[in-house]
Amino acid sequence: MSDTPISRHVPNRQRVARRHSRLVDAALSRASTYAHPAGRIVRIETHISMVYLAGRYAYKIMKPVDFGFVNFVRLDARLRCCEAEIRLNAPFAGPIYRDTGELFLDGRRCRLRSRRGVRGNVKVIDYAVRMRRFDQRLLFSNLLAHGELGTDDIDAAATSLAASHRHAHRAGRGPMAPAARLGSAALLREQVLAALAPLEADPRTAHAVTRAGLRETCECELARLAQHLDGRRTNGFVRACHGDLHLDNIVRYGRHALMFDCIEFSDELRWIDVTCDLAFLLMDLRAHGRSAYAHRLLNRYLEATGDFAGLAALRLHIVYRALVRALVATLKAGSPARSDAQARAGVASRYLALAASEARAMREPAPWLLLCHGFSGSGKSVASRALAELSGAIRVSSDLERKRLEPFAPPSLEALPPSAYTHAALDALYERLVAHVRDVLNAGYTALVDATFLKATHRARFAALARELNRPMLILNFHAPQARLAERVNARAHGPRDASDAGADVLAAQLAQADPLDARERQRTVDLNTDVEIAAFSREPWWAPLFARMRAEDGGN
């Protein structure tokens, strides 16, 4: 390129930005800049922002950078971003976000103050998001690294995410609705291929991307799912989401999980299918070696939303999210001469390996249909939840779906009237379960149906579905002594309310009216004695008969 005024403008602008960043960094690293006791100040850097932990608060500034997808070079752009961050994060992490502060010159020194109620003319040089400081040890990423992230945290995250999606603004509805392009199949295609291209061009990642056939798989899935993706938008599942939901952006807050630092600078990255938002956290848990937590999160989210139809594109979204994280890690690695370049490259490789694994699953799905069969009190609900977490199966619960009064709503735990348990109502419920299971199997996931299946007609309906979709089916026969069944049913009636309404009278009717498994069904049955401690359900040895049967029928794989 010739040395024109235009070509000289870019490095000059970069030098100005670097000087500005040094000035701001020096100011915010001094306790005297703040209007409150700051103590020892801790700096946290990302590729587009800096965070300063000072006393009771944390302050986030946007770097004066232009990466194409985000441009914070102008001061007014940084102000708009700060104000948007306060507004958009309120639904996810309202207790954390406070207001926007301004960094201004006071003589030859810099000061920081809130913009609320500010009077007088000062030279403002930058803006900062002011947040309530929290214990960094409670970040999900740090809890996981120290072995302290628990199942309660995963359940809290699933509950928070489902609630935020349920109440989020929807594309195409209301004054907050975005342009029709946002959340579309065409835009997702552009985003996926835009993440792929630099990884294919970088010699550090090109071989892994090519070897896994990621471009071919993504292009095939994007074409196959285009109608599904646009249909999801039409049906209201493209919403104002978090958009950047990885483990560094979730914190344990009492008994809750707060999701902070959502995407505020790009409508294209924020107005997305709720499944794409969920996929980010699922992907990050798996990339950190916590597949069981990812399985639990997915099943708890589906229990809260019933959005089984969203599974169709889940693997594609997971691949996309893994590509984005691999790209970010590669950009952070920078030059091979950097001291942390090798570690960053290792992070990128981990995400690419996950993308490759999901791509294989998209090309070669091998789902099963597993029917839970047993009387109330047999332990099938507790056991099937544990099995879903161990295996990655998607659990579909009759108790929960019976009490889901409208789509994408959480199930009610209130007792239903007798009319909900007539023969006609039960037949209608099982037909809804069939529809959900069809979605699960067509998406390439194993479906685990938690229902009593005490009537031969209901079992036959699912057997017909398995034949139609050419999927193998097994019946999991959960059984325990009758005295133990009665004991569990009575204990549940006096314990915390759950989704089941079954009491002693229901159990008695089941025992008297159940259709026994016939000879053909017995050939497809695995017997599981649940007269054991509940903890046994979460251990693989208890499931050995099932896993052995599945491996044998899969050809020993």
C-alpha positions as MATLAB code, in Angstrom:
seq = 'MSDTPISRHVPNRQRVARRHSRLVDAALSRASTYAHPAGRIVRIETHISMVYLAGRYAYKIMKPVDFGFVNFVRLDARLRCCEAEIRLNAPFAGPIYRDTGELFLDGRRCRLRSRRGVRGNVKVIDYAVRMRRFDQRLLFSNLLAHGELGTDDIDAAATSLAASHRHAHRAGRGPMAPAARLGSAALLREQVLAALAPLEADPRTAHAVTRAGLRETCECELARLAQHLDGRRTNGFVRACHGDLHLDNIVRYGRHALMFDCIEFSDELRWIDVTCDLAFLLMDLRAHGRSAYAHRLLNRYLEATGDFAGLAALRLHIVYRALVRALVATLKAGSPARSDAQARAGVASRYLALAASEARAMREPAPWLLLCHGFSGSGKSVASRALAELSGAIRVSSDLERKRLEPFAPPSLEALPPSAYTHAALDALYERLVAHVRDVLNAGYTALVDATFLKATHRARFAALARELNRPMLILNFHAPQARLAERVNARAHGPRDASDAGADVLAAQLAQADPLDARERQRTVDLNTDVEIAAFSREPWWAPLFARMRAEDGGN';
ca = [
       0.000    0.000    0.000;
       1.337    3.444   -0.864;
       2.154    5.854    1.918;
      -0.936    8.028    1.450;
      -2.515   10.225    4.132;
      -5.208    7.555    4.517;
      -2.699    4.760    5.083;
      -0.814    6.896    7.631;
      -4.048    7.664    9.478;
      -4.502    4.128   10.850;
      -1.209    3.818   12.767;
      -1.612    7.411   14.019;
      -5.054    6.554   15.361;
      -3.657    3.408   16.976;
      -0.919    5.424   18.706;
      -3.509    7.884   20.032;
      -5.618    4.988   21.314;
      -2.615    3.419   23.068;
      -1.726    6.719   24.763;
      -5.330    7.135   25.867;
      -5.442    3.600   27.244;
      -2.243    4.161   29.237;
      -3.648    7.394   30.704;
      -6.946    5.746   31.712;
      -5.211    2.657   33.064;
      -2.856    4.726   35.193;
      -5.761    6.756   36.564;
      -7.965    3.793   37.434;
      -5.029    1.985   39.019;
      -4.707    4.815   41.595;
      -6.899    4.765   44.696;
      -7.088    8.581   44.704;
      -9.114    8.529   41.455;
     -12.140    7.063   43.197;
     -14.673    8.898   45.360;
     -14.695    6.059   47.914;
     -12.078    3.885   49.668;
     -10.542    1.721   46.934;
      -8.027   -0.450   48.772;
      -5.771   -2.636   46.621;
      -6.963   -2.329   43.038;
      -7.149   -5.473   40.892;
      -7.129   -5.257   37.077;
      -8.878   -7.798   34.811;
      -8.384   -7.523   31.052;
     -10.367   -8.900   28.113;
      -9.839   -8.244   24.418;
     -12.376   -5.380   24.406;
     -12.533   -4.134   27.999;
     -10.743   -3.540   31.300;
     -12.257   -4.112   34.738;
     -10.891   -2.518   37.928;
     -11.874   -3.962   41.295;
     -11.770   -1.076   43.754;
     -13.226   -1.317   47.236;
     -16.911   -2.237   47.175;
     -17.243   -1.700   43.431;
     -15.982   -2.877   40.085;
     -15.558   -0.497   37.152;
     -15.567   -1.628   33.550;
     -14.312    0.514   30.682;
     -14.367   -0.233   26.971;
     -11.040   -0.147   25.162;
     -10.816    2.316   22.228;
     -10.561   -0.546   19.727;
     -12.122   -1.393   16.372;
     -12.451   -5.130   15.672;
     -15.080   -4.739   12.971;
     -17.802   -6.434   14.977;
     -17.305   -3.792   17.663;
     -15.997   -0.213   17.373;
     -15.255    1.730   20.557;
     -12.821    4.230   19.059;
     -15.133    7.222   19.627;
     -15.892    8.433   23.136;
     -19.628    8.679   22.430;
     -19.622    5.028   21.290;
     -18.104    3.997   24.621;
     -20.744    6.015   26.491;
     -23.564    4.352   24.547;
     -22.066    0.953   25.286;
     -21.813    1.659   29.037;
     -25.405    2.842   29.223;
     -26.580   -0.138   27.193;
     -24.692   -2.501   29.481;
     -26.482   -1.133   32.542;
     -29.888   -1.370   30.857;
     -29.478   -4.756   29.174;
     -27.888   -6.560   32.117;
     -30.642   -5.550   34.533;
     -32.864   -8.578   33.698;
     -29.966  -10.984   34.233;
     -27.995   -9.456   37.106;
     -29.901   -6.490   38.469;
     -28.352   -6.714   41.972;
     -24.876   -6.169   40.497;
     -25.261   -3.299   38.031;
     -25.437    0.241   39.464;
     -24.845    3.142   37.048;
     -22.460    4.791   34.575;
     -19.505    6.796   35.849;
     -17.394    9.343   34.031;
     -13.636    9.764   34.208;
     -12.746   13.450   33.956;
      -9.769   15.745   34.303;
      -9.541   17.705   37.555;
      -6.604   19.946   36.978;
      -3.791   17.557   36.077;
      -5.393   14.594   37.814;
      -8.197   12.254   36.786;
     -11.293   11.709   38.920;
     -14.197    9.304   38.665;
     -17.782   10.181   39.564;
     -21.320    9.062   38.789;
     -23.093   10.714   35.867;
     -26.304   10.905   37.868;
     -26.975   14.448   38.976;
     -23.631   15.728   37.646;
     -23.365   19.498   37.278;
     -20.634   21.706   35.862;
     -18.450   21.547   32.785;
     -15.549   19.146   32.957;
     -13.436   17.419   30.335;
     -14.657   13.840   30.296;
     -12.070   11.443   28.880;
     -13.888    8.127   29.338;
     -16.862    6.322   30.851;
     -17.152    3.309   33.132;
     -19.861    0.863   34.149;
     -20.096    0.790   37.947;
     -21.009   -2.583   39.440;
     -21.346   -3.963   42.928;
     -18.232   -6.006   43.530;
     -18.607   -9.710   44.261;
     -16.206  -12.363   45.462;
     -14.246  -13.534   42.403;
     -13.966  -16.974   43.985;
     -17.716  -17.402   43.367;
     -17.433  -17.156   39.600;
     -18.549  -20.447   38.072;
     -15.171  -20.759   36.337;
     -13.308  -20.434   39.634;
     -15.727  -22.680   41.532;
     -15.248  -25.335   38.870;
     -11.456  -24.969   38.876;
     -11.406  -25.562   42.651;
     -13.895  -28.432   42.608;
     -16.569  -26.361   44.344;
     -19.158  -26.030   41.568;
     -22.075  -28.218   42.620;
     -25.300  -29.574   41.235;
     -27.224  -26.866   43.113;
     -25.286  -24.272   41.099;
     -26.177  -26.013   37.849;
     -29.846  -26.178   38.826;
     -29.799  -22.481   39.791;
     -28.244  -21.581   36.435;
     -30.866  -23.599   34.550;
     -33.664  -21.935   36.516;
     -32.264  -18.431   35.962;
     -31.644  -18.989   32.273;
     -35.099  -20.435   31.645;
     -36.740  -17.538   33.507;
     -34.735  -14.930   31.615;
     -35.659  -16.512   28.285;
     -39.305  -16.758   29.266;
     -39.559  -13.025   30.059;
     -37.236  -11.702   27.340;
     -38.498   -9.496   24.518;
     -39.372  -11.508   21.414;
     -38.365  -10.825   17.845;
     -41.259   -9.424   15.848;
     -43.238   -8.273   18.890;
     -43.391   -4.892   20.569;
     -41.240   -1.746   20.316;
     -38.088   -3.645   21.300;
     -38.364   -6.056   18.355;
     -35.331   -6.115   16.032;
     -35.114   -6.138   12.266;
     -36.290   -9.294   10.512;
     -32.730  -10.306    9.672;
     -31.737  -10.802   13.301;
     -32.042  -14.395   14.448;
     -32.558  -15.640   10.885;
     -31.031  -18.732    9.305;
     -29.175  -16.536    6.797;
     -27.516  -14.499    9.546;
     -26.553  -17.587   11.540;
     -24.920  -18.982    8.407;
     -22.854  -15.795    8.053;
     -21.850  -15.912   11.721;
     -20.791  -19.568   11.666;
     -18.756  -19.190    8.471;
     -17.221  -15.943    9.751;
     -15.952  -17.823   12.818;
     -14.641  -20.656   10.641;
     -12.725  -18.581    8.085;
      -9.921  -17.197   10.315;
      -9.490  -20.592   11.992;
      -9.050  -22.184    8.554;
      -6.519  -19.513    7.616;
      -4.447  -19.723   10.806;
      -1.724  -22.408   10.535;
      -2.135  -23.172   14.244;
      -5.758  -24.270   13.822;
      -6.237  -24.997   10.102;
      -5.325  -28.692   10.283;
      -7.753  -29.440   13.143;
     -10.603  -27.615   11.379;
      -9.971  -29.377    8.056;
      -9.452  -32.820    9.569;
     -12.776  -32.605   11.427;
     -14.627  -31.535    8.273;
     -16.144  -28.632   10.170;
     -16.900  -26.461    7.137;
     -18.644  -29.260    5.247;
     -20.646  -30.353    8.294;
     -21.679  -26.797    9.209;
     -22.729  -25.914    5.684;
     -24.759  -29.117    5.403;
     -26.513  -28.552    8.741;
     -27.145  -24.868    8.050;
     -28.875  -25.792    4.803;
     -30.813  -28.685    6.339;
     -32.032  -26.616    9.286;
     -32.733  -23.317    7.515;
     -36.501  -23.770    7.567;
     -36.425  -24.886   11.202;
     -34.326  -21.868   12.228;
     -36.579  -19.349   10.489;
     -39.636  -21.136   11.868;
     -38.264  -20.732   15.376;
     -37.994  -16.994   14.801;
     -41.554  -16.826   13.494;
     -42.772  -18.744   16.550;
     -41.146  -16.360   19.017;
     -38.003  -18.240   20.078;
     -35.595  -15.548   18.873;
     -35.380  -13.236   21.863;
     -33.205  -10.644   23.565;
     -30.726  -13.092   25.113;
     -27.519  -12.849   27.117;
     -25.338  -13.808   24.158;
     -22.052  -14.456   25.985;
     -22.967  -17.117   28.515;
     -19.711  -18.829   29.450;
     -18.449  -19.836   32.880;
     -16.587  -16.562   33.486;
     -19.870  -14.642   33.209;
     -21.913  -16.454   35.884;
     -21.544  -15.975   39.621;
     -23.045  -17.757   42.620;
     -25.117  -15.134   44.436;
     -26.617  -16.636   47.566;
     -28.763  -19.514   46.314;
     -29.046  -17.982   42.864;
     -26.894  -17.820   39.749;
     -26.477  -14.344   38.273;
     -25.512  -14.036   34.627;
     -23.654  -10.792   34.007;
     -21.755   -9.030   31.192;
     -24.246   -9.814   28.438;
     -23.656   -8.734   24.848;
     -24.511   -5.037   24.658;
     -22.630   -3.888   21.578;
     -24.293   -6.025   18.884;
     -27.954   -6.740   18.215;
     -26.864   -9.534   15.869;
     -25.151  -11.371   18.715;
     -27.868  -10.666   21.287;
     -31.100  -11.294   19.387;
     -30.698  -15.031   18.950;
     -32.602  -18.275   19.378;
     -32.850  -19.166   23.059;
     -31.275  -22.538   22.184;
     -28.167  -20.739   20.905;
     -27.912  -18.916   24.244;
     -28.236  -22.178   26.166;
     -25.689  -23.849   23.861;
     -22.908  -21.506   24.985;
     -23.003  -22.680   28.599;
     -23.503  -26.331   27.630;
     -20.482  -26.076   25.364;
     -18.292  -24.428   27.999;
     -19.126  -27.024   30.642;
     -18.242  -29.812   28.235;
     -15.055  -28.075   27.103;
     -13.994  -27.981   30.761;
     -14.579  -31.718   31.146;
     -17.921  -31.504   32.955;
     -20.233  -33.357   30.580;
     -22.425  -34.634   33.418;
     -23.071  -31.041   34.486;
     -23.899  -30.135   30.885;
     -26.371  -33.038   30.707;
     -27.951  -31.928   33.974;
     -28.193  -28.298   32.853;
     -29.869  -29.279   29.580;
     -32.426  -31.534   31.243;
     -33.233  -29.019   33.985;
     -33.695  -26.310   31.351;
     -36.039  -28.559   29.360;
     -37.988  -29.388   32.512;
     -38.477  -25.652   33.052;
     -39.388  -24.819   29.434;
     -40.529  -27.966   27.599;
     -38.670  -26.641   24.534;
     -37.824  -30.045   23.057;
     -38.284  -28.696   19.518;
     -35.237  -26.468   20.069;
     -33.013  -29.552   20.231;
     -33.037  -29.845   16.422;
     -30.301  -27.207   16.036;
     -28.637  -27.545   19.448;
     -25.573  -29.379   18.177;
     -25.085  -26.819   15.402;
     -25.269  -24.021   17.976;
     -22.755  -25.849   20.190;
     -20.328  -26.154   17.276;
     -20.758  -22.440   16.513;
     -20.103  -21.477   20.133;
     -17.014  -23.712   20.282;
     -15.671  -22.108   17.092;
     -16.163  -18.635   18.558;
     -14.302  -19.534   21.756;
     -11.516  -21.176   19.770;
     -11.207  -18.013   17.687;
     -11.113  -15.783   20.788;
      -8.411  -17.982   22.351;
      -6.375  -17.828   19.136;
      -6.661  -14.039   18.972;
      -5.600  -13.765   22.604;
      -2.609  -16.026   21.958;
      -1.262  -13.495   19.466;
       2.360  -13.965   18.516;
       4.027  -17.325   19.291;
       6.630  -15.294   21.182;
       4.119  -14.363   23.892;
       4.700  -16.147   27.172;
       1.141  -17.491   27.331;
       0.793  -18.252   23.610;
       1.162  -22.006   24.057;
      -1.471  -22.146   26.806;
      -3.879  -20.070   24.732;
      -3.312  -22.352   21.755;
      -4.133  -25.311   23.993;
      -7.435  -23.674   24.935;
      -8.259  -23.196   21.259;
      -7.445  -26.862   20.581;
      -9.790  -27.948   23.365;
     -12.694  -26.015   21.872;
     -11.936  -27.303   18.384;
     -11.885  -30.876   19.687;
     -15.347  -30.317   21.150;
     -16.587  -28.853   17.857;
     -15.224  -31.925   16.055;
     -16.976  -34.253   18.508;
     -20.317  -32.500   18.013;
     -19.833  -32.540   14.235;
     -19.364  -36.318   14.327;
     -22.531  -36.664   16.395;
     -24.416  -34.598   13.803;
     -23.183  -36.812   10.985;
     -23.660  -40.122   12.799;
     -26.457  -39.833   15.394;
     -27.256  -43.057   17.283;
     -30.221  -42.318   19.565;
     -32.216  -44.847   21.554;
     -35.788  -44.770   22.819;
     -35.898  -45.796   26.476;
     -39.264  -46.225   28.203;
     -39.420  -46.121   32.000;
     -41.996  -48.662   33.188;
     -43.123  -49.010   36.795;
     -45.680  -48.243   39.466;
     -45.763  -45.027   41.455;
     -43.104  -45.251   44.151;
     -40.869  -47.499   42.059;
     -38.176  -44.813   41.969;
     -38.246  -44.411   38.202;
     -38.364  -40.591   38.289;
     -35.358  -40.236   40.606;
     -33.478  -42.965   38.779;
     -34.228  -41.624   35.307;
     -32.982  -38.170   36.287;
     -29.714  -39.746   37.388;
     -29.496  -41.768   34.161;
     -30.004  -38.647   32.033;
     -27.124  -36.950   33.845;
     -24.834  -39.960   33.405;
     -25.660  -40.722   29.785;
     -26.701  -37.485   28.103;
     -30.190  -38.797   27.353;
     -33.032  -36.281   27.206;
     -35.636  -37.026   29.857;
     -39.306  -36.417   29.022;
     -41.488  -36.594   32.147;
     -45.226  -37.315   32.059;
     -45.705  -35.660   35.445;
     -44.085  -32.416   34.276;
     -45.725  -32.293   30.842;
     -49.148  -32.980   32.344;
     -48.740  -29.847   34.463;
     -47.241  -27.589   31.785;
     -50.282  -25.422   31.131;
     -48.843  -23.523   28.148;
     -45.774  -23.760   25.881;
     -42.444  -22.529   27.281;
     -43.967  -22.185   30.752;
     -42.738  -23.968   33.876;
     -44.942  -26.829   35.101;
     -47.251  -26.089   37.986;
     -46.781  -28.111   41.167;
     -50.399  -27.707   42.247;
     -52.536  -30.868   42.371;
     -54.720  -31.362   39.312;
     -58.434  -32.271   39.409;
     -59.600  -35.851   38.703;
     -60.510  -34.818   35.142;
     -56.789  -34.676   34.352;
     -56.532  -38.427   34.959;
     -59.415  -39.793   32.888;
     -58.666  -42.319   30.138;
     -59.140  -39.615   27.504;
     -56.823  -37.190   29.340;
     -54.142  -39.869   29.731;
     -54.351  -40.768   26.020;
     -53.967  -37.088   25.116;
     -50.979  -36.760   27.456;
     -49.217  -39.745   25.909;
     -49.763  -38.257   22.445;
     -48.048  -35.050   23.612;
     -45.194  -37.165   24.955;
     -44.939  -38.880   21.559;
     -44.596  -35.467   19.875;
     -41.827  -34.426   22.282;
     -40.006  -37.735   21.887;
     -40.193  -37.418   18.118;
     -38.431  -34.051   18.422;
     -35.752  -35.567   20.683;
     -35.053  -38.561   18.440;
     -35.069  -36.531   15.224;
     -32.521  -34.203   16.815;
     -30.220  -37.209   17.307;
     -30.545  -37.537   21.092;
     -31.576  -40.558   23.134;
     -35.079  -40.087   24.562;
     -35.742  -41.304   28.115;
     -39.500  -41.250   28.774;
     -40.454  -41.124   32.455;
     -44.052  -42.386   32.657;
     -45.694  -45.413   34.235;
     -46.461  -47.089   30.871;
     -48.817  -49.442   32.673;
     -51.188  -49.656   29.693;
     -50.233  -51.792   26.699;
     -51.791  -49.289   24.278;
     -49.450  -46.542   25.445;
     -46.387  -48.770   25.147;
     -47.522  -49.838   21.684;
     -47.733  -46.206   20.541;
     -44.083  -45.619   21.398;
     -43.014  -48.931   19.907;
     -44.664  -47.817   16.671;
     -42.743  -44.534   16.821;
     -39.457  -46.436   17.258;
     -40.242  -48.555   14.197;
     -41.253  -45.494   12.183;
     -37.997  -43.696   12.949;
     -35.929  -46.891   12.831;
     -34.617  -46.390   16.372;
     -33.874  -49.179   18.868;
     -36.137  -49.276   21.920;
     -35.808  -50.759   25.384;
     -38.222  -50.889   28.303;
     -36.631  -50.140   31.674;
     -38.691  -52.047   34.215;
     -38.220  -50.347   37.590;
     -39.511  -52.532   40.403;
     -39.436  -52.804   44.185;
     -41.433  -54.740   46.827;
     -45.016  -53.530   47.227;
     -44.317  -52.428   50.783;
     -41.507  -50.197   49.572;
     -43.785  -48.696   46.882;
     -46.375  -47.802   49.520;
     -43.731  -46.393   51.856;
     -42.357  -44.088   49.138;
     -45.764  -42.899   47.969;
     -46.804  -42.059   51.546;
     -43.519  -40.260   52.207;
     -43.951  -38.172   49.062;
     -47.476  -37.178   50.092;
     -46.094  -35.713   53.339;
     -42.957  -34.174   51.846;
     -42.299  -31.093   49.693;
     -44.720  -30.757   46.786;
     -43.490  -32.171   43.513;
     -44.967  -32.799   40.070;
     -46.547  -36.152   40.942;
     -50.081  -36.327   42.361;
     -49.943  -40.090   42.969;
     -51.062  -41.184   46.427;
     -51.929  -44.500   48.067;
     -55.255  -44.739   46.204;
     -53.552  -44.186   42.851;
     -50.993  -46.880   43.632;
     -53.742  -49.330   44.591;
     -55.555  -48.676   41.296;
     -52.330  -49.152   39.339;
     -51.608  -52.481   41.003;
     -55.120  -53.714   40.188;
     -55.419  -52.444   36.607;
     -51.922  -52.556   35.039;
     -51.421  -54.469   31.810;
     -48.440  -56.823   32.309;
     -45.598  -56.799   29.804;
     -46.202  -59.455   27.146;
     -43.617  -61.935   25.843;
     -42.446  -59.688   23.011;
     -42.087  -56.697   25.332;
     -40.159  -58.820   27.859;
     -37.580  -59.476   25.144;
     -36.971  -55.711   24.978;
     -36.934  -55.212   28.768;
     -34.125  -54.531   31.227;
     -35.131  -55.191   34.849;
     -33.857  -52.721   37.450;
     -34.433  -53.387   41.151;
     -34.844  -50.015   42.885;
     -34.923  -51.384   46.435;
     -31.545  -49.764   47.068;
     -30.256  -46.502   48.495;
     -31.015  -43.515   46.250;
     -27.320  -42.726   45.855;
     -26.892  -45.953   43.876;
     -28.837  -44.440   40.964;
     -26.033  -41.933   40.349;
     -23.366  -44.638   40.007;
     -22.654  -46.357   36.719;
     -22.418  -49.894   38.225;
     -26.134  -49.848   39.094;
     -26.922  -49.239   35.425;
     -24.537  -51.960   34.213;
     -27.327  -54.248   32.882;
     -28.714  -51.425   30.745;
     -25.364  -50.204   29.456;
     -24.284  -53.763   28.641;
     -27.486  -54.388   26.691;
     -27.111  -51.148   24.730;
     -23.446  -51.841   23.929;
     -24.285  -55.349   22.750;
     -26.997  -54.112   20.408;
     -24.770  -51.280   19.164;
     -22.229  -53.881   18.090;
     -20.009  -53.564   21.141;
     -19.123  -49.890   20.519;
];
